Amino acid sequence: MTDHKASVPAQTEGMEQDPPQVVGVSDSAPPQVVGVSRCDSAPLLWRDQDLRAVRVRGLVGALLGALPRTPRQNGRLGRPLLLLPEEERLLTELHATANANQGGGGVQLSLQVKQHLEEQERNLEEQRVLALQDRKSALLHAMTSHTGSLGPSEALRGRLEALHRSFTFPRGAMAVQLSTARAGLHHCHEDRAFLRAQQPITVQHDFLRAQQPITAQHDSKAAARYQVFRDLRGRGFYLTSAGKFGGDFLVYPGDPLRFHAHFIAVVLSLDSSLSPLDVLAIARLGSNVKKTVLLCSPGGFQYPGGAGGVQYTSLQWSGMV
Amino acid sequence: MADQNKTDTDLKFYNEVLSPSQLFAARSRSHKIPVRGQKDFFPDDSDEQRQRLEQSLNEHWSLISEERVEKLGNLVKATWIPSEKIVELQSPAGKFWQTMGFSAGGKQFLFPEEALYLMECGNVQVFYQELPLSIQDGYEKFLSSSTVRLQEYQVFGHLKRLGYLVHRFHPSSETSSYAKQLNLPQSRDRAGKQLKRKRSASPTATSSHTEAQEESTADRMEEDTCGQEGQEDKKRPESHLTISPETSSTQTTTASPGNKGGVRTWWMEDDVGERSDHQPASAASRWDFSSISFPDLGSSRERLSSCLVSPDPSLLPGALAVGVCDVDPWRTRINLRDVKMSSKEQMREEEKRRHRLDKDIEVRRCSNWAEYRQLMERRQGRRSKGRATHLWDGEVTPLHDPRQPIPTGELLDKISVIKSTHLLEGASRLQASDEWRISFNVYQPDTVADFKKSNPGKPYTRMCVCSFDGPVPDLRAIKQLAFQSGDVLVVFAVVDCGDISFYTFKDFELPTDVFP
């Protein structure tokens, strides 16, 4: 047992009184609309540029799928990107989301199939040409490097002609793309047109009731989480989920790709009581993973504009002072 | 060429479609992922940091935006069947067939989560309405609350990428430990139960015997105990079954002679492998013993009525009608005599008794019955001498008599107040809940070599998928899941928006310090 006592001084960090600012998007670029597709009622982003657009706004999300280059490992995952409910709500409030689930209709099915087959044939032809070129240049390289200089051109031409005649490129050798996003398919023209729309369709989505059972307790918890999320994001922090750390959010000072998280944010309402055991448990956990625990309570004070602020209390182990 | 312009700008804006030259060039792509370097502690607006951030981001985007490119010859073609929620293979399956998928009706199928995983690995191309599905389509179509949920698929994918073999869990196809003890052959149509398969037409029967074989054993027993009265062609239970091989010649489904019409019997020793695919999927693997009555004719208590009622006609084949069974003639045939000891044995018993009394000196000293009685009383008293009467004579007595020898361990058990319990205690009477259910069976990676889909064996663990948003499993849920799982450990896979943590609850016994 170490001999320094665990005192938990309450350090309020509500110093900055500026209202939370909208971050990420510069005024010059038009606000990018991202297509959110719902899978089993979870908000997913599929298109590469949607992921980039969302990152620019400082929203990280979580990658769920297998990485195309190395699908059989869990260290680095690939698309889709799952958005936190708070992230989705933030985007919607900024009018930056559009529903990307298949609208249906549009181009007739038989036409789509015809287009697809035509595309395949074109693909095959072009690849055949490229493959032949590739073989020819390889042969040329081999022949010239072998002799050291431009050897007898007759023999070379003969070999090239023989190659040209006997060359086969079976259909099975053709490389095809397995598209990740639906808009990446040739036959999904209407999806692309849809997403280009400058006027985003605001999703009439009640976030508080998305997946969980409807309880008043849950609603207020979700609302509190959102307020804290918005406030921290407004201050420039990057946030991800922290379930496995026993908290609500992990708070990073910069992009998670380059920085470690500094805080574990735990959202509590101001009038809730916390038993000393719980305080100790969360403080212990924080010190074990070398992060400061941040107890966040929305509604602590009012910003000049009237917006509600968030009260922050950090917990840190300290020795005998 | 307005159309061409439009497609050009489209392609520029949505640059996820690869051109043929890009596809061709993809053959020589690297298959390695760059290693991530050390992170910085605090952003300090330095150029270095900005540069490193840019580099990390570029690396990140190039990996994320890469599209899957495979040779058409390496892809297995498949189609999605939404009505059955499965994927049917159109070209022969590859190496994955060893551990994934199932066959039914001569065709090969994959479950939606398996198909989606293989799509993500670039092994299978799934078509719907003759058009290829993107991974996004796969996620949206295959994952739902009626098939496999997104969170369950996350766990599935995570484990499969680590190399584990993951299969769906079916509570009905798990045999109880009692059934395992009896060594009952198990029904192995795990996939067949999912599909609504048409029953094969039952073979034409030449006699009522062959028809009767299609029934479960219980009904046969019932028929045997009743209905045998006055029917010459019905023989005793044992021979009833032995004559079946001859009459089963008309049946086409059986393979071995021991296989009596394809229905399980109590006496079947040989392996399940004899059974063909034509077995009706409804052969019960769990028998409801509460509805199967085995009348105890040998019971000496005259509680039984003199006749047994006829069985439910729905259980009987065809137009067979069985009347009420009179049990009295059976009872007379049952041997209720005492064990007949040979004369030698009887004499030996007598001698033993006499011996004890004769050898007793004190008994010999008694000259009359009164003295003998006194001796007996004294002996009784001696036994209870030393016992504190105030402790032993009241209503509440000590738990243990200190004069009785007892090992320390047993003594500790005897005087313990809190009895230790194990997880499965009382679990059988818990009702299954909708909230908590086991999703998958997980088998270890090193069993791949000799893994048989038809007989996978005991799984390594079973997975129950939940999330940090939901409640923590209470004791009731844990007990109920442990009971469902039998002797296999249940692991809770808690999904948190991309991360998965695994937790499990094990039985633990406090050690007792006992010196022998």
Short mmCIF file of C-alpha atoms in Angstrom, two decimals, chain A residues 52-277:
data_model
loop_
_atom_site.label_atom_id
_atom_site.label_comp_id
_atom_site.label_asym_id
_atom_site.label_seq_id
_atom_site.Cartn_x
_atom_site.Cartn_y
_atom_site.Cartn_z
CA ARG A 52 -12.89 12.81 -44.98
CA ALA A 53 -15.55 15.50 -44.70
CA VAL A 54 -16.55 14.30 -41.30
CA ARG A 55 -12.93 14.19 -40.11
CA VAL A 56 -12.46 17.78 -41.20
CA ARG A 57 -15.25 18.70 -38.82
CA GLY A 58 -13.35 17.01 -36.05
CA LEU A 59 -15.57 13.95 -35.80
CA VAL A 60 -13.72 10.66 -35.59
CA GLY A 61 -16.29 7.86 -35.48
CA ALA A 62 -15.27 4.21 -35.44
CA LEU A 63 -14.31 1.97 -38.36
CA LEU A 64 -16.12 -1.36 -38.41
CA GLY A 65 -15.30 -3.24 -41.57
CA ALA A 66 -12.39 -5.33 -42.78
CA LEU A 67 -9.54 -3.41 -44.40
CA PRO A 68 -9.45 -4.35 -48.10
CA ARG A 69 -5.68 -4.67 -48.24
CA THR A 70 -5.42 -7.03 -45.28
CA PRO A 71 -8.88 -8.31 -44.40
CA ARG A 72 -7.84 -10.92 -41.85
CA GLN A 73 -6.57 -8.75 -39.04
CA ASN A 74 -8.14 -6.56 -36.38
CA GLY A 75 -5.40 -3.99 -35.89
CA ARG A 76 -6.60 -1.65 -38.63
CA LEU A 77 -10.15 -1.78 -39.83
CA GLY A 78 -11.78 -0.27 -42.89
CA ARG A 79 -15.08 1.21 -44.00
CA PRO A 80 -17.89 1.63 -42.92
CA LEU A 81 -17.50 4.34 -40.31
CA LEU A 82 -19.94 4.16 -37.43
CA LEU A 83 -20.99 7.53 -36.03
CA LEU A 84 -21.67 8.09 -32.36
CA PRO A 85 -25.25 9.15 -31.74
CA GLU A 86 -23.89 12.51 -30.62
CA GLU A 87 -21.87 12.87 -33.82
CA GLU A 88 -24.87 12.09 -35.96
CA ARG A 89 -26.97 14.56 -34.06
CA LEU A 90 -24.36 17.27 -34.41
CA LEU A 91 -24.17 16.74 -38.15
CA THR A 92 -27.91 16.83 -38.51
CA GLU A 93 -28.16 20.06 -36.58
CA LEU A 94 -25.63 21.53 -38.97
CA HIS A 95 -27.78 20.29 -41.85
CA ALA A 96 -24.98 18.15 -43.11
CA THR A 97 -26.58 14.75 -43.44
CA ALA A 98 -28.62 13.10 -46.15
CA ASN A 99 -30.25 9.72 -46.10
CA ALA A 100 -28.25 7.35 -48.26
CA ASN A 101 -30.33 4.23 -47.93
CA GLN A 102 -31.42 2.96 -51.30
CA GLY A 103 -34.15 5.18 -52.62
CA GLY A 104 -35.29 2.57 -55.09
CA GLY A 105 -36.73 3.10 -58.53
CA GLY A 106 -34.84 5.33 -60.89
CA VAL A 107 -33.19 3.48 -63.72
CA GLN A 108 -34.97 0.32 -64.76
CA LEU A 109 -33.46 -2.92 -63.60
CA SER A 110 -33.05 -4.52 -67.02
CA LEU A 111 -31.27 -1.41 -68.24
CA GLN A 112 -28.94 -1.55 -65.26
CA VAL A 113 -28.12 -5.19 -65.96
CA LYS A 114 -27.45 -4.37 -69.60
CA GLN A 115 -25.15 -1.52 -68.62
CA HIS A 116 -23.34 -3.71 -66.15
CA LEU A 117 -22.70 -6.45 -68.71
CA GLU A 118 -21.51 -3.92 -71.29
CA GLU A 119 -19.17 -2.45 -68.76
CA GLN A 120 -17.78 -5.91 -68.01
CA GLU A 121 -17.08 -6.55 -71.69
CA ARG A 122 -15.31 -3.23 -72.09
CA ASN A 123 -13.32 -4.00 -68.98
CA LEU A 124 -12.29 -7.37 -70.35
CA GLU A 125 -11.17 -5.94 -73.68
CA GLU A 126 -9.11 -3.17 -72.20
CA GLN A 127 -7.45 -5.51 -69.75
CA ARG A 128 -6.65 -7.95 -72.53
CA VAL A 129 -4.93 -5.19 -74.45
CA LEU A 130 -3.03 -4.07 -71.40
CA ALA A 131 -2.00 -7.62 -70.55
CA LEU A 132 -0.67 -8.19 -74.06
CA GLN A 133 1.27 -4.94 -73.94
CA ASP A 134 2.65 -5.93 -70.61
CA ARG A 135 3.83 -9.32 -71.89
CA LYS A 136 5.35 -7.79 -74.98
CA SER A 137 7.34 -5.24 -73.04
CA ALA A 138 8.47 -7.92 -70.65
CA LEU A 139 9.63 -10.06 -73.57
CA LEU A 140 11.41 -7.11 -75.13
CA HIS A 141 13.12 -6.32 -71.88
CA ALA A 142 14.21 -9.90 -71.44
CA MET A 143 15.51 -10.22 -74.99
CA THR A 144 17.44 -6.95 -75.07
CA SER A 145 18.95 -7.32 -71.64
CA HIS A 146 20.04 -10.81 -72.55
CA THR A 147 21.97 -9.82 -75.60
CA GLY A 148 23.17 -6.54 -74.13
CA SER A 149 22.31 -4.52 -77.21
CA LEU A 150 19.58 -4.47 -79.80
CA GLY A 151 19.95 -7.97 -81.05
CA PRO A 152 18.78 -9.46 -84.31
CA SER A 153 15.49 -7.70 -84.89
CA GLU A 154 14.22 -10.51 -87.07
CA ALA A 155 14.17 -13.00 -84.25
CA LEU A 156 12.71 -10.42 -81.93
CA ARG A 157 9.93 -9.51 -84.31
CA GLY A 158 9.22 -13.16 -84.85
CA ARG A 159 8.92 -13.80 -81.16
CA LEU A 160 6.66 -10.80 -80.71
CA GLU A 161 4.40 -11.90 -83.51
CA ALA A 162 4.20 -15.40 -82.12
CA LEU A 163 3.26 -13.96 -78.78
CA HIS A 164 0.60 -11.79 -80.35
CA ARG A 165 -0.93 -14.76 -82.12
CA SER A 166 -0.90 -17.18 -79.25
CA PHE A 167 -1.83 -14.80 -76.51
CA THR A 168 -4.99 -15.64 -74.59
CA PHE A 169 -6.60 -13.67 -71.82
CA PRO A 170 -9.30 -15.81 -70.22
CA ARG A 171 -12.25 -14.16 -68.55
CA GLY A 172 -11.17 -15.57 -65.23
CA ALA A 173 -7.98 -13.55 -65.35
CA MET A 174 -9.85 -10.27 -65.55
CA ALA A 175 -9.62 -8.15 -62.43
CA VAL A 176 -12.93 -6.89 -61.09
CA GLN A 177 -13.72 -4.43 -58.35
CA LEU A 178 -15.77 -5.39 -55.31
CA SER A 179 -17.14 -1.99 -54.45
CA THR A 180 -17.27 -0.92 -50.86
CA ALA A 181 -19.83 1.85 -51.22
CA ARG A 182 -22.92 1.48 -53.31
CA ALA A 183 -22.31 4.78 -55.07
CA GLY A 184 -19.09 3.23 -56.28
CA LEU A 185 -21.02 0.86 -58.50
CA HIS A 186 -21.42 1.68 -62.17
CA HIS A 187 -25.12 1.08 -62.15
CA CYS A 188 -25.98 3.28 -59.20
CA HIS A 189 -26.29 6.56 -61.03
CA GLU A 190 -29.24 7.78 -59.03
CA ASP A 191 -27.38 7.35 -55.78
CA ARG A 192 -24.66 9.65 -56.98
CA ALA A 193 -27.07 12.26 -58.27
CA PHE A 194 -28.94 12.12 -55.03
CA LEU A 195 -25.90 12.78 -52.93
CA ARG A 196 -24.72 15.66 -55.02
CA ALA A 197 -27.71 17.69 -54.04
CA GLN A 198 -26.75 20.93 -52.45
CA GLN A 199 -29.85 20.98 -50.35
CA PRO A 200 -29.39 18.30 -47.78
CA ILE A 201 -32.42 16.40 -46.66
CA THR A 202 -32.58 16.73 -42.95
CA VAL A 203 -33.39 13.40 -41.47
CA GLN A 204 -36.38 13.58 -39.22
CA HIS A 205 -34.78 11.41 -36.68
CA ASP A 206 -35.42 11.36 -33.02
CA PHE A 207 -31.99 10.47 -31.75
CA LEU A 208 -33.01 10.02 -28.24
CA ARG A 209 -35.22 7.13 -29.22
CA ALA A 210 -33.04 5.56 -31.86
CA GLN A 211 -32.19 2.22 -30.39
CA GLN A 212 -32.80 2.18 -26.71
CA PRO A 213 -35.99 1.61 -24.76
CA ILE A 214 -37.94 4.75 -24.16
CA THR A 215 -37.37 5.82 -20.57
CA ALA A 216 -37.31 9.31 -19.19
CA GLN A 217 -34.08 8.50 -17.44
CA HIS A 218 -32.48 7.46 -20.67
CA ASP A 219 -33.65 10.53 -22.52
CA SER A 220 -32.13 12.89 -20.02
CA LYS A 221 -28.91 10.90 -20.01
CA ALA A 222 -28.70 11.08 -23.79
CA ALA A 223 -29.43 14.80 -23.78
CA ALA A 224 -26.75 15.39 -21.16
CA ARG A 225 -24.22 13.40 -23.16
CA TYR A 226 -24.98 15.44 -26.22
CA GLN A 227 -24.52 18.72 -24.41
CA VAL A 228 -21.15 17.63 -23.08
CA PHE A 229 -20.13 16.34 -26.49
CA ARG A 230 -21.03 19.58 -28.18
CA ASP A 231 -19.27 21.66 -25.62
CA LEU A 232 -16.04 19.69 -25.75
CA ARG A 233 -16.08 19.51 -29.52
CA GLY A 234 -16.64 23.23 -29.55
CA ARG A 235 -13.45 23.68 -27.60
CA GLY A 236 -11.53 21.81 -30.25
CA PHE A 237 -11.20 18.40 -28.62
CA TYR A 238 -11.62 15.17 -30.52
CA LEU A 239 -13.93 12.65 -28.87
CA THR A 240 -14.42 8.91 -29.17
CA SER A 241 -16.43 6.46 -27.12
CA ALA A 242 -14.91 5.18 -23.89
CA GLY A 243 -17.06 2.25 -22.81
CA LYS A 244 -14.08 0.06 -22.14
CA PHE A 245 -12.56 2.75 -19.92
CA GLY A 246 -15.67 3.03 -17.80
CA GLY A 247 -16.56 6.46 -19.09
CA ASP A 248 -18.63 8.19 -21.72
CA PHE A 249 -15.98 9.79 -23.94
CA LEU A 250 -12.24 9.75 -24.47
CA VAL A 251 -11.00 13.29 -24.95
CA TYR A 252 -8.03 13.91 -27.25
CA PRO A 253 -6.22 17.24 -27.56
CA GLY A 254 -5.78 16.68 -31.29
CA ASP A 255 -6.40 14.08 -33.95
CA PRO A 256 -6.43 10.60 -32.38
CA LEU A 257 -4.06 9.40 -35.09
CA ARG A 258 -1.29 11.46 -33.58
CA PHE A 259 -2.14 12.10 -29.96
CA HIS A 260 -3.04 10.11 -26.88
CA ALA A 261 -6.22 10.85 -24.98
CA HIS A 262 -5.82 13.08 -21.97
CA PHE A 263 -9.20 12.71 -20.32
CA ILE A 264 -11.91 10.18 -19.68
CA ALA A 265 -15.15 12.16 -19.63
CA VAL A 266 -17.93 10.84 -17.40
CA VAL A 267 -21.26 12.58 -17.79
CA LEU A 268 -23.21 13.15 -14.58
CA SER A 269 -26.12 15.39 -13.82
CA LEU A 270 -25.44 18.10 -11.27
CA ASP A 271 -27.98 16.83 -8.80
CA SER A 272 -26.94 13.19 -8.92
CA SER A 273 -25.02 11.81 -5.99
CA LEU A 274 -21.95 9.69 -6.38
CA SER A 275 -20.89 7.29 -3.69
CA PRO A 276 -17.25 7.51 -2.53
CA LEU A 277 -16.68 3.99 -3.78
#
